[in-house]
Short mmCIF file of C-alpha atoms and ligand atoms in Angstrom, two decimals:
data_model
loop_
_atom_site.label_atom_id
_atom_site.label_comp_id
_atom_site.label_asym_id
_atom_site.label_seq_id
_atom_site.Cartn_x
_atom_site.Cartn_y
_atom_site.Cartn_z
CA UNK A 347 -82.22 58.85 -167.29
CA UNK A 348 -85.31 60.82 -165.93
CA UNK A 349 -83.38 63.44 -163.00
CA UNK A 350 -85.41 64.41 -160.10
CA UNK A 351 -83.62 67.22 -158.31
CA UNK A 352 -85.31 67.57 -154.56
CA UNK A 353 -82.33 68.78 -153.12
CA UNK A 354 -83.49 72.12 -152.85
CA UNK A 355 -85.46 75.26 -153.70
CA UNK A 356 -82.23 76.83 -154.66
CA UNK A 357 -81.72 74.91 -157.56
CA UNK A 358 -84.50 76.69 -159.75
CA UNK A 359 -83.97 78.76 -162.75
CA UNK A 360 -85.83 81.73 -163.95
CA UNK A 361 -89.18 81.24 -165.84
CA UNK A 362 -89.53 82.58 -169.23
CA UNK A 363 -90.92 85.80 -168.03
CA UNK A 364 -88.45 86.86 -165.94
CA UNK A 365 -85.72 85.98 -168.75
CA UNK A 366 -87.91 88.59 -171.15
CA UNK A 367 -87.56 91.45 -167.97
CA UNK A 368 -83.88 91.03 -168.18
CA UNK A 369 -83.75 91.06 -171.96
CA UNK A 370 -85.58 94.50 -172.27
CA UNK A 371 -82.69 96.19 -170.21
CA UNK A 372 -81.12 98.60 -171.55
CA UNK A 373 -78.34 101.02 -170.16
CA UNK A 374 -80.62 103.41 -169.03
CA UNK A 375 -81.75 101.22 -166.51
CA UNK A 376 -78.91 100.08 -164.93
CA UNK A 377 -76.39 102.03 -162.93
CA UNK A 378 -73.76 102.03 -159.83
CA UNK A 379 -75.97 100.66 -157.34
CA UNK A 380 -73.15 101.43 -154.51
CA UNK A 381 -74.25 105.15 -155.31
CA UNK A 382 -77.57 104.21 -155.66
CA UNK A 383 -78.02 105.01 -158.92
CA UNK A 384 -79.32 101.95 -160.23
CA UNK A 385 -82.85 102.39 -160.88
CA UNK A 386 -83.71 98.65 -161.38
CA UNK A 387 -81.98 97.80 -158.24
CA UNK A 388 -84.28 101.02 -156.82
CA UNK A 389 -87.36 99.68 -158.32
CA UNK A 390 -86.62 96.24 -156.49
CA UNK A 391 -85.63 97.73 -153.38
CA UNK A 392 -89.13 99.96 -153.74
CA UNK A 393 -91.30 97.40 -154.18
CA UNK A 394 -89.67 94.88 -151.66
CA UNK A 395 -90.52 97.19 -149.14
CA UNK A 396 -94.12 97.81 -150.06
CA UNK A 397 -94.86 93.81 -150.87
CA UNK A 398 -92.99 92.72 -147.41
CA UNK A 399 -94.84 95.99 -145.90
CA UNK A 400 -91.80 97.63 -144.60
CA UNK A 401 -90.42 101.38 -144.77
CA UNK A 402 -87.50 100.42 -146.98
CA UNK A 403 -85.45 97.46 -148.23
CA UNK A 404 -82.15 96.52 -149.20
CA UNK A 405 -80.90 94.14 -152.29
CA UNK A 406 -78.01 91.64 -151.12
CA UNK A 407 -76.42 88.69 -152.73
CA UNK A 408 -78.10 86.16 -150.41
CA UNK A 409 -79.92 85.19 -147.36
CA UNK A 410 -76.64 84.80 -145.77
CA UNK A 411 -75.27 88.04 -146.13
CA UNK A 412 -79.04 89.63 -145.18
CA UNK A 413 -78.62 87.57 -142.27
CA UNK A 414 -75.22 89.12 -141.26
CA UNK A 415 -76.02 92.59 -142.29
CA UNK A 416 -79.39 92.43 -140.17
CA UNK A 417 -77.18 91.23 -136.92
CA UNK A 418 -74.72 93.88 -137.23
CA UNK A 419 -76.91 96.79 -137.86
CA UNK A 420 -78.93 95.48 -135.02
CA UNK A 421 -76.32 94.79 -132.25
CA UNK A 422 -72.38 95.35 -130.68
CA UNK A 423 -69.97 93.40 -131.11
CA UNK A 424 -69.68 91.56 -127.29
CA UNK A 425 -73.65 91.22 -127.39
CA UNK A 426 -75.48 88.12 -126.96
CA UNK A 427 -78.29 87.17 -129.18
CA UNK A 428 -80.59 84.57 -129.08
CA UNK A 429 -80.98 81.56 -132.30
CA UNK A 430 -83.02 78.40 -132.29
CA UNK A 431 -80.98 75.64 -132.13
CA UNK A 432 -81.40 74.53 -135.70
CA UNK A 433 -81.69 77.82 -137.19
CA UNK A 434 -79.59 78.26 -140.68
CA UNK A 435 -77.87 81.20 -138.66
CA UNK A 436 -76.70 78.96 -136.27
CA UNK A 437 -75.85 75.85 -138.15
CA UNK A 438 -75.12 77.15 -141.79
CA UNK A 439 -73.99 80.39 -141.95
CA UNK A 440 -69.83 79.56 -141.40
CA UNK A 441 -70.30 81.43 -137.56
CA UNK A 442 -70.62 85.04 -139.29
CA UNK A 443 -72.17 86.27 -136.28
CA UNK A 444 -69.71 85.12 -133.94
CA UNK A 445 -66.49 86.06 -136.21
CA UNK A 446 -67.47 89.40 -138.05
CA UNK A 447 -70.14 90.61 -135.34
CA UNK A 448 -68.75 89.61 -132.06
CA UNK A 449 -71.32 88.20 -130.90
CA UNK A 450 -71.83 85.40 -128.37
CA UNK A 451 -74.84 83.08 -129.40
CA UNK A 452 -77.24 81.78 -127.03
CA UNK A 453 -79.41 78.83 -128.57
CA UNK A 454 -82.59 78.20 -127.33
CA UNK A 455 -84.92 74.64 -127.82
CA UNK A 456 -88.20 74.48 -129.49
CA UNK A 457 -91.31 73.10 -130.47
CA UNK A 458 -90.81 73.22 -134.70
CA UNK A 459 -89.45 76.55 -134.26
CA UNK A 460 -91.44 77.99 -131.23
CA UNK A 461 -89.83 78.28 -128.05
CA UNK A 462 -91.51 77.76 -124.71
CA UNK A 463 -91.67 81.55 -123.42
CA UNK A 464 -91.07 80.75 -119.93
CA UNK A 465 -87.90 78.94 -121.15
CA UNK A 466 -86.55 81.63 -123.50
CA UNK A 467 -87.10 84.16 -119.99
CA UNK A 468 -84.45 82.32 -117.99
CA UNK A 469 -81.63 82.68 -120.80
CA UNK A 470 -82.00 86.70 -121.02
CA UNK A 471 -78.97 87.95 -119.25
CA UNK A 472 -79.36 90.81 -116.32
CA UNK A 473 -78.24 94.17 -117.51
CA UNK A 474 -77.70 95.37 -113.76
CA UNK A 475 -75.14 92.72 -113.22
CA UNK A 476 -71.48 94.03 -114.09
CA UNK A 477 -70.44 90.48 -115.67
CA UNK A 478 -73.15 90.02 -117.80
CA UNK A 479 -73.08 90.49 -121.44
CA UNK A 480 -76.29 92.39 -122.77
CA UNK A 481 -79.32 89.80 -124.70
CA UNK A 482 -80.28 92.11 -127.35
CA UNK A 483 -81.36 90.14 -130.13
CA UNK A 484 -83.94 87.84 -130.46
CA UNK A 485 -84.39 85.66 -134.54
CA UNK A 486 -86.97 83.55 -135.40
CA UNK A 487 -86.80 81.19 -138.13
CA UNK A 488 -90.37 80.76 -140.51
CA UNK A 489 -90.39 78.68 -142.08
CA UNK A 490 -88.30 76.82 -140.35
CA UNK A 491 -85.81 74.64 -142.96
CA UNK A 492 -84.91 72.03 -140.38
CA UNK A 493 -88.28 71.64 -139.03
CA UNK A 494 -89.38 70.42 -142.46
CA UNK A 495 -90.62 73.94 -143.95
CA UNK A 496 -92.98 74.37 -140.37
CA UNK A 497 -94.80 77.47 -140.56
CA UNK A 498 -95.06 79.69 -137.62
CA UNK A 499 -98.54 81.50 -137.04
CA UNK A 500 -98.62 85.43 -137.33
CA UNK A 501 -100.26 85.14 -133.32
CA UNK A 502 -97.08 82.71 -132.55
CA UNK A 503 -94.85 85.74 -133.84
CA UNK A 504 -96.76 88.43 -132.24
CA UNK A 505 -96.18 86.93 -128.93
CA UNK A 506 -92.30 86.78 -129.82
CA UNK A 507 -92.48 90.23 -130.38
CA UNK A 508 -93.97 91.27 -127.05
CA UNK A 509 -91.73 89.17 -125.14
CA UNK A 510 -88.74 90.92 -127.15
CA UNK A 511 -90.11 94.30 -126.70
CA UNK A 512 -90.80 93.23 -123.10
CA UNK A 513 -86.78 92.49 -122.37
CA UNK A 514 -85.76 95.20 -125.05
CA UNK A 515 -84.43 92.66 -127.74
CA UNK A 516 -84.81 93.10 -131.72
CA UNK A 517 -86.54 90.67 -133.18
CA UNK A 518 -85.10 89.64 -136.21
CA UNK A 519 -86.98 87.31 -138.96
CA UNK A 520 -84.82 84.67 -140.72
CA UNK A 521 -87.81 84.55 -143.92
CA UNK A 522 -85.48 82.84 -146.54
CA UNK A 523 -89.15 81.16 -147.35
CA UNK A 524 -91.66 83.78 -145.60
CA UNK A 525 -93.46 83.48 -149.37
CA UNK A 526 -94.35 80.16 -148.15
CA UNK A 527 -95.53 80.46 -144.99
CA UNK A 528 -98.12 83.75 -146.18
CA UNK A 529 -99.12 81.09 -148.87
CA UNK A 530 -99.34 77.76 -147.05
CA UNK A 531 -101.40 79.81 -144.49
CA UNK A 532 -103.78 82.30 -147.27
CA UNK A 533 -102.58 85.11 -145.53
CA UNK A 534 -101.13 88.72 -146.62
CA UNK A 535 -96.86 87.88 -145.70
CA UNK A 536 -96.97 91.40 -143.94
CA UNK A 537 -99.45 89.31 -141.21
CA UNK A 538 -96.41 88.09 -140.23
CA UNK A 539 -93.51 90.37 -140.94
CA UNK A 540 -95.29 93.39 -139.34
CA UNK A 541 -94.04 92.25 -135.65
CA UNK A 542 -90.48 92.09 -136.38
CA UNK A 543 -88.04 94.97 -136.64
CA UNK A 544 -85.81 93.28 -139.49
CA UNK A 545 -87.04 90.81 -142.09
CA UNK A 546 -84.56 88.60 -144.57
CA UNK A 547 -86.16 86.66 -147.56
CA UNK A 548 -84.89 85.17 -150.32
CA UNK A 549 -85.71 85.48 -154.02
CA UNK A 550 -82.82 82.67 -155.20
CA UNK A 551 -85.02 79.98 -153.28
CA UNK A 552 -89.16 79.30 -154.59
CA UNK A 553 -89.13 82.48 -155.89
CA UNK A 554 -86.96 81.16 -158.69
CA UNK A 555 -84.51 84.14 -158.89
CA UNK A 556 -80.71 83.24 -159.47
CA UNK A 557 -79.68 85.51 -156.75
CA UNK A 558 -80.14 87.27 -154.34
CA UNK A 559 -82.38 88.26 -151.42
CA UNK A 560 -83.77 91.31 -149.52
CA UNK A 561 -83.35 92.83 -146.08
CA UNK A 562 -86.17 95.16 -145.08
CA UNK A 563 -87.02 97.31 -141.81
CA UNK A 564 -87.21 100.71 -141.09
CA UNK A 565 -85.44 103.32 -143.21
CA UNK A 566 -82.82 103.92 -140.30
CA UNK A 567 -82.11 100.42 -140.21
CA UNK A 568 -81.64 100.37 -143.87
CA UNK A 569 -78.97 102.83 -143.78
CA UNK A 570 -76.94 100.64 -141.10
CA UNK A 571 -77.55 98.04 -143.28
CA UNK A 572 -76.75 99.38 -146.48
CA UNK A 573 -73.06 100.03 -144.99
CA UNK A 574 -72.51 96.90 -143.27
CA UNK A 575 -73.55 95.52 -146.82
CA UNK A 576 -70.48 97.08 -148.55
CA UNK A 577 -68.15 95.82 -145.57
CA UNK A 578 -69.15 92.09 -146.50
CA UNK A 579 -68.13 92.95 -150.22
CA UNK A 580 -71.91 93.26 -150.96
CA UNK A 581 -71.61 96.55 -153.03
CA UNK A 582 -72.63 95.48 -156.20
CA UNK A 583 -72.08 97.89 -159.45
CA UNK A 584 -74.75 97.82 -162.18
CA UNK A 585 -76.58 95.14 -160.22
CA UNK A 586 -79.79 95.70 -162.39
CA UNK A 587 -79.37 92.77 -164.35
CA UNK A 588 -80.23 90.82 -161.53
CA UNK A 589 -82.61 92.70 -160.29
CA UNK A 590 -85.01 92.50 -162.94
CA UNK A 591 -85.30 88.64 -162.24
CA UNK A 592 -86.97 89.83 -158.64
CA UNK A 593 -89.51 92.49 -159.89
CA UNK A 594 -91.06 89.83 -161.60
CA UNK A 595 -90.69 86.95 -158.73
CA UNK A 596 -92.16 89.44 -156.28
CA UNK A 597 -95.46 89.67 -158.71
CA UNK A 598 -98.23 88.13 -156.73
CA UNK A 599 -98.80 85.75 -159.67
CA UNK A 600 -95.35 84.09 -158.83
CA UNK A 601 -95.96 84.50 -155.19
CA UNK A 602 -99.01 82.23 -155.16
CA UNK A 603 -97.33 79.94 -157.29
CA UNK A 604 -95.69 78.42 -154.62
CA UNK A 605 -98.93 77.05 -153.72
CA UNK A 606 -98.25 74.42 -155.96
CA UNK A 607 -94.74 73.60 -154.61
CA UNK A 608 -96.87 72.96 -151.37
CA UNK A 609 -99.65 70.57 -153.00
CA UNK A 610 -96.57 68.29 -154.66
CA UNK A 611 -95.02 68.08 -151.17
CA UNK A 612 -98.13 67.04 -149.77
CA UNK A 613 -98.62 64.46 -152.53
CA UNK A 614 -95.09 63.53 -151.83
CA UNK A 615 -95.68 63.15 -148.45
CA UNK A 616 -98.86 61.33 -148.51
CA UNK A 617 -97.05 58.57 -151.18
CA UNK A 618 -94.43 58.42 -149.14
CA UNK A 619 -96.69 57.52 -145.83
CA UNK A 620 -98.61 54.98 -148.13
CA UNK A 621 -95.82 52.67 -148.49
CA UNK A 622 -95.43 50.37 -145.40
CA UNK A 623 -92.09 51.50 -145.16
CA UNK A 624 -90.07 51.56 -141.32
CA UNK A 625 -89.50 55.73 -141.42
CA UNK A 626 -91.20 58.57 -140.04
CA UNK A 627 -92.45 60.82 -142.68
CA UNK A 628 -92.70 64.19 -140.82
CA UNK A 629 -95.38 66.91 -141.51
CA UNK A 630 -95.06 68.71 -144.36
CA UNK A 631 -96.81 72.96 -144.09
CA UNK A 632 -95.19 74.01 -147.21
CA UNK A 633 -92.53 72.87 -149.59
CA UNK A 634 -90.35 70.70 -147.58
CA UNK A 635 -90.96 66.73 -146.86
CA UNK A 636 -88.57 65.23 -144.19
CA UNK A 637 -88.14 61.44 -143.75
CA UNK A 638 -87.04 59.93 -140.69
CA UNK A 639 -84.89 56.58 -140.56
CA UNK A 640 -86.53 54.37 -137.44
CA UNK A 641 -83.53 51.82 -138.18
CA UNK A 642 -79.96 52.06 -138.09
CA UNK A 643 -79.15 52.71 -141.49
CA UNK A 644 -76.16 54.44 -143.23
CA UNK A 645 -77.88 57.58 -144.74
CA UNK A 646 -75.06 58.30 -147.15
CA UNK A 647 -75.48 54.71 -148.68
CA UNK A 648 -79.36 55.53 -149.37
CA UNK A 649 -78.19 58.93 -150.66
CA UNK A 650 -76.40 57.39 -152.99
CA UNK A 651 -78.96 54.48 -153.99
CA UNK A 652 -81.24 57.85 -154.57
CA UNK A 653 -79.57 59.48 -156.73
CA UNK A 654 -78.37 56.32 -158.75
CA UNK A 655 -82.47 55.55 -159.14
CA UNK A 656 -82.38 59.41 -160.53
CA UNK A 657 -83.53 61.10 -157.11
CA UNK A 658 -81.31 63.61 -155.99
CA UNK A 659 -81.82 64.93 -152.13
CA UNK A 660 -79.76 65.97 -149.25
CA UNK A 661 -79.78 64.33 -145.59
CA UNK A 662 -80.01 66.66 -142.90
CA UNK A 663 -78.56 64.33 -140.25
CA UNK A 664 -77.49 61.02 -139.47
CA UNK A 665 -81.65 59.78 -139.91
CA UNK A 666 -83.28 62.39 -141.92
CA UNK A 667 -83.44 62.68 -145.60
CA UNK A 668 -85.09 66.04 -147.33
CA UNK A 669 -86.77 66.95 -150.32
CA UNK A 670 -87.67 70.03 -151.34
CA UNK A 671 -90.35 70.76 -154.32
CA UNK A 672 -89.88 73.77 -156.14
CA UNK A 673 -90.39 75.09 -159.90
CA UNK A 674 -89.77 72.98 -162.18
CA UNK A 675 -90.98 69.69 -160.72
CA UNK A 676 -94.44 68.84 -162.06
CA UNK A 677 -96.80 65.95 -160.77
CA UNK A 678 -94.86 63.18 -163.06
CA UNK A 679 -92.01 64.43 -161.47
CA UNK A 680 -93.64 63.69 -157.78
CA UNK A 681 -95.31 60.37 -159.03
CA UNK A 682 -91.54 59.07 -160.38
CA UNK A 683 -90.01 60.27 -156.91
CA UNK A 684 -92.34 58.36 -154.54
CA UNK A 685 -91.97 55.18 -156.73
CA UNK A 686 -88.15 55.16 -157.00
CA UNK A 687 -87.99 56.61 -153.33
CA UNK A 688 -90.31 53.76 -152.41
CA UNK A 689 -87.98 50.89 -154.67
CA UNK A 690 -84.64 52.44 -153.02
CA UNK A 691 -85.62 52.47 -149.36
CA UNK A 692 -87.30 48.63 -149.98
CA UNK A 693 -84.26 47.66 -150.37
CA UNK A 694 -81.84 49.55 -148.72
CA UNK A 695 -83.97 49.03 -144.89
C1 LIG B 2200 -83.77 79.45 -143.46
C2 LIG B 2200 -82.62 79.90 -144.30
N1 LIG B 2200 -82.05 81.08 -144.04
C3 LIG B 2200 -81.03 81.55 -144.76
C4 LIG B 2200 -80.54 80.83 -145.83
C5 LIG B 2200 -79.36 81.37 -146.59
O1 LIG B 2200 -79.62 81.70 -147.90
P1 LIG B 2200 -78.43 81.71 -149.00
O2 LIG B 2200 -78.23 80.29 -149.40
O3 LIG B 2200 -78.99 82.58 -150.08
O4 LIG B 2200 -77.23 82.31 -148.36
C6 LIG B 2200 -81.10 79.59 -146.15
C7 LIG B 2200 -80.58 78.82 -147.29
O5 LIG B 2200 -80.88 77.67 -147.51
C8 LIG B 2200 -82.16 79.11 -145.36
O6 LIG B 2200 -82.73 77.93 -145.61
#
């Protein structure tokens, strides 16, 4: 049976080029990155930096652990910081922040991932006040996973870095899928990474890598970074090998692949739409199509019914369904989908 695998962007394997990178290894070119004397891993970190238009960059094991390692080199434990209420960091990343940094987490509402800035004003705590904890981190989310891949506008960001520089907060940039959002909007990615002070992204996601993901900032950050990375266990050895899957993902060749992630969501979307069906098909900016239940259904039975037909997606709530397109899904792929999607929900509303 024909398998559709929308679940995620996560699910992709290497393309044939980057398998030939890692097969021209040899010893010379790998080496104890906790010294940092891997030169792959040092070649990846190098060029990070320059494509994400940083001062240096950092290899970790996942957007996760960037995440965390960003926080603490960024903040005390006992500080507050400041997440979008659907951000991965505060939904999906176990509490990390709250149990290894300390921190206390203040979530703040949104338009698809942008907060009203009058809004955001009122939850920054007073720093004259003796029982207040300090606000001194601000994240943003782009794109924004739960808002169905949303992209938010290098102008939008700008503005979120005035206001943090305006009430002395970092601004931190949760880019898991920043590739997508410089893509989906034909514009250089350091557009919109050059306001914040720390930038995640990940290579295991469209970039098609089977791990990892990058921190970058400024060197000094780095170094906080680089320490906090071996206290989370992220000291990795002759981590080369899986380096040399990223050099090649961070080639602008694979980088503007993505574009064609975005055209088979929008194809998705748009079949989707076309069949008088009772959901909401939200938006789609990039590589992420979110349907909406309008009746009172039992998600986990349509799930189910999906990935009997050969579909396989996740639901993101009690109403929403998403499906992600990534490498590896073609147009017959996309075609298949909106049919079975189509035949499943037809009979499962
Ligand atoms: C927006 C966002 N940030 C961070 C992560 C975490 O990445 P990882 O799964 O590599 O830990 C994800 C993963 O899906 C994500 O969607």
């Amino acid at each position: 049976m024909k398998i559709v695998d929308l679940r995620s962007d996560t699910v992709t394997k290497p393309s044939p080029e980057m398998w030939e990178a890692v097969k021209s290894l040899d010893n010379r070119m790998i080496g104890d990155d906790v010294e940092g004397e891997d030169p792959t891993v040092n070649e990846l970190e190098e060029k990070a930096a320059k494509v994400i238009g940083k001062e240096a960059a950092l290899f970790v094991t996942s957007g996760t652990q960037g995440n965390l390692v960003s926080l603490l080199s960024q903040t005390n434990p006992g500080d507050e910081i400041l997440l979008e209420e659907l951000s991965h960091i505060y939904k999906n990343e176990v509490g990390s922040a709250a149990r290894i940094g300390g921190l206390m987490i203040r979530t703040y509402t949104s338009n698809k991932g942008v907060p009203s800035f009058d809004q955001l004003q009122k939850l920054i705590r007073d720093r004259g006040d003796i029982h207040e904890p300090p606000s001194t981190l601000f994240s943003v989310e782009n794109t924004h996973n739960y808002h169905g891949g949303g992209i938010i506008r290098p102008e939008v960001i700008k503005d979120m870095k005035e206001f943090s520089h305006k009430n002395d907060l970092k601004l931190h940039l949760d880019g898991a899928r920043i590739f997508n959002a410089a893509v989906g909007l034909n514009v250089p990615v350091n557009e919109i990474t050059k306001y914040a002070d720390s930038v995640m992204f990940c290579l295991s996601k469209g970039l098609s890598c089977p791990v990892g993901s990058i921190v970058a900032g400024s060197k000094e950050f780095i170094s906080k970074a680089r320490k906090f990375r071996k206290m989370v266990g992220g000291g990795m050895r002759q981590a080369g090998i899986i380096a040399a899957f990223g050099l090649i993902a961070l080639e602008p060749k694979w980088i503007n692949r993505l574009a064609d992630d975005h055209k088979n969501a929008k194809i998705l979307s748009q079949g989707l739409k076309n069949i008088n069906l009772p959901i909401k098909v939200h938006p789609t900016d990039t590589n992420i199509v979110i349907i909406e239940m309008l009746e009172n259904v039992r998600i986990l039975k349509i799930i189910t019914a999906l990935n009997k037909a050969g579909i396989l997606a996740f639901n993101i709530s009690k109403e929403k369904i998403r499906f992600v397109t990534h490498y590896g899904i073609n147009a017959d792929d996309i075609n298949y989908s909106i049919e079975q999607i189509g035949l499943v929900l037809k009979k499962n509303l």
